[in-house]
Amino acid sequence: MPAPLPSPADLHVHSTCSDGTEAPREVVRQARAAGLGLIALTDHDTVGGWEEAATAARATGMGLVPGAEFSAKQRGRGVHVLGYLFDPTDASLASLMRRVRDDRLGRAERLVANLSRDFPVTWGDVLAQRSGDATIGRPHIADALVAAGLVADRDEAFRGPLHPAGAYYVGHFAPDPIDLVRAIVAAGGVAIIAHPAGRGMLPDSAIRALIDVGLAGFELGHRENTAAGTAHLREIAEAHGLIVTGSSDYHGAGKPNALGENTTDPAMVARILSAGTGSEPML
Ligand code: AMP
Ligand code: FE
Ligand code: FE
Ligand code: ZN
């Protein structure tokens, strides 16, 4: 009998390596305090937190699955894909990540230039909100607006000046999800669509195309998924024998999402662990 997997498992959490507000070691500490047995660190478009999280997990006996939440885009619709257990040194996946991260920098600077027409906020103010070479995003701009007393919190910034339909918005490069899923799979990783039944759900034809190139499953337990969309995707998952997960999408103080508010069934965790061959989990 194999040893039981650490549980409960929360396979989608962010740190200061992207837009979470706690360092990887602090996220591990908080996960332990919340009673979790296993987390996946899934910062946006980076593996920058893996080492620190692994050291903290080893020290506290917390299970850790290395991962990332990759940005993709199809017909102007943003899609987030969680990748688990991929090889971080895989050349094509690493270059894809680098391209997204680099473009995010110029994009954020242009967005801030647009904002500065009406809001007293500078690029320096935004960089002051970013930890090291974290993947930069609108949350850091939101934090600069909060620090300047211009909005109360990130949510107000997203509903106002950072809204995609607003006057200041600028997008960034992101690969087509087909190319992304192919790259994750080629790097030994497991690809799961994050919050797939939230706003801007992919049409069935696009989902089928992703399954054809190796998509492993859906994150069905997520606060942004609608009930109807979740039920629909659950049928597709059952028909194709896909993995389904549940997770918090914890961002520290950056979002109300609480560690462990959704968790993943141990049988599904086991399937992810056996499918991922590009890096090692810590169990
Ligand atoms: P970006 O990728 O730079 O366009 O920014 C999107 C990120 O902002 C996502 O990763 C979300 O986690 C975060 N985000 C989106 N809406 C909100 C919100 N209302 N409050 C806090 N964070 C948000
Ligand atoms: Fe985020
Ligand atoms: Fe996401
Ligand atoms: Zn996320």
PDB file of N, CA and C and ligand atoms in Angstrom, residues 12 14 19 42 44 69-70 79-82 194-195 219 222 224 249 251 255, ligand 3:
ATOM      1  N   HIS A  12      -3.842  25.737  -5.932  1.00  0.00           N
ATOM      2  CA  HIS A  12      -3.766  27.005  -6.668  1.00  0.00           C
ATOM      3  C   HIS A  12      -3.596  28.143  -5.660  1.00  0.00           C
ATOM      4  N   HIS A  14      -1.019  31.800  -4.738  1.00  0.00           N
ATOM      5  CA  HIS A  14      -0.066  32.796  -5.244  1.00  0.00           C
ATOM      6  C   HIS A  14       0.771  33.389  -4.118  1.00  0.00           C
ATOM      7  N   ASP A  19       1.273  38.015  -7.895  1.00  0.00           N
ATOM      8  CA  ASP A  19       0.416  39.036  -7.300  1.00  0.00           C
ATOM      9  C   ASP A  19      -0.172  38.653  -5.949  1.00  0.00           C
ATOM     10  N   THR A  42       1.365  28.328  -7.513  1.00  0.00           N
ATOM     11  CA  THR A  42       1.041  28.550  -8.924  1.00  0.00           C
ATOM     12  C   THR A  42       1.075  30.041  -9.249  1.00  0.00           C
ATOM     13  N   HIS A  44       1.697  33.457 -11.295  1.00  0.00           N
ATOM     14  CA  HIS A  44       1.457  33.762 -12.701  1.00  0.00           C
ATOM     15  C   HIS A  44       2.771  33.796 -13.481  1.00  0.00           C
ATOM     16  N   GLU A  69       0.582  29.379 -12.928  1.00  0.00           N
ATOM     17  CA  GLU A  69      -0.658  29.718 -13.639  1.00  0.00           C
ATOM     18  C   GLU A  69      -0.242  30.525 -14.865  1.00  0.00           C
ATOM     19  N   PHE A  70      -0.409  29.921 -16.038  1.00  0.00           N
ATOM     20  CA  PHE A  70       0.049  30.524 -17.278  1.00  0.00           C
ATOM     21  C   PHE A  70      -1.049  31.367 -17.918  1.00  0.00           C
ATOM     22  N   VAL A  79      -7.410  33.373 -20.959  1.00  0.00           N
ATOM     23  CA  VAL A  79      -7.588  32.029 -20.407  1.00  0.00           C
ATOM     24  C   VAL A  79      -6.396  31.764 -19.496  1.00  0.00           C
ATOM     25  N   HIS A  80      -6.660  31.271 -18.286  1.00  0.00           N
ATOM     26  CA  HIS A  80      -5.567  30.906 -17.389  1.00  0.00           C
ATOM     27  C   HIS A  80      -5.457  29.389 -17.338  1.00  0.00           C
ATOM     28  N   VAL A  81      -4.237  28.902 -17.500  1.00  0.00           N
ATOM     29  CA  VAL A  81      -4.008  27.459 -17.477  1.00  0.00           C
ATOM     30  C   VAL A  81      -3.014  27.140 -16.370  1.00  0.00           C
ATOM     31  N   LEU A  82      -3.429  26.257 -15.464  1.00  0.00           N
ATOM     32  CA  LEU A  82      -2.529  25.813 -14.397  1.00  0.00           C
ATOM     33  C   LEU A  82      -1.656  24.693 -14.950  1.00  0.00           C
ATOM     34  N   ALA A 194      -7.710  26.871 -15.354  1.00  0.00           N
ATOM     35  CA  ALA A 194      -8.070  27.530 -14.096  1.00  0.00           C
ATOM     36  C   ALA A 194      -9.442  28.195 -14.243  1.00  0.00           C
ATOM     37  N   HIS A 195     -10.219  28.192 -13.169  1.00  0.00           N
ATOM     38  CA  HIS A 195     -11.553  28.827 -13.148  1.00  0.00           C
ATOM     39  C   HIS A 195     -12.206  28.833 -14.523  1.00  0.00           C
ATOM     40  N   GLU A 219     -10.407  23.044 -13.344  1.00  0.00           N
ATOM     41  CA  GLU A 219     -10.515  23.459 -11.950  1.00  0.00           C
ATOM     42  C   GLU A 219     -11.989  23.819 -11.697  1.00  0.00           C
ATOM     43  N   HIS A 222     -13.978  26.444  -7.753  1.00  0.00           N
ATOM     44  CA  HIS A 222     -13.347  27.772  -7.701  1.00  0.00           C
ATOM     45  C   HIS A 222     -14.468  28.787  -7.560  1.00  0.00           C
ATOM     46  N   GLU A 224     -15.057  31.615  -8.673  1.00  0.00           N
ATOM     47  CA  GLU A 224     -15.508  32.391  -9.833  1.00  0.00           C
ATOM     48  C   GLU A 224     -16.305  31.570 -10.836  1.00  0.00           C
ATOM     49  N   ASP A 249      -7.196  29.686  -5.036  1.00  0.00           N
ATOM     50  CA  ASP A 249      -6.654  30.845  -5.752  1.00  0.00           C
ATOM     51  C   ASP A 249      -6.313  31.940  -4.733  1.00  0.00           C
ATOM     52  N   HIS A 251      -4.521  34.731  -2.677  1.00  0.00           N
ATOM     53  CA  HIS A 251      -3.612  35.834  -3.016  1.00  0.00           C
ATOM     54  C   HIS A 251      -3.214  36.610  -1.761  1.00  0.00           C
ATOM     55  N   LYS A 255      -6.898  39.322  -2.241  1.00  0.00           N
ATOM     56  CA  LYS A 255      -8.235  38.853  -2.617  1.00  0.00           C
ATOM     57  C   LYS A 255      -8.867  38.232  -1.386  1.00  0.00           C
TER      58      LYS A 255
HETATM   59 FE    FE B   3      -6.442  33.069 -12.743  1.00  0.00          FE
END
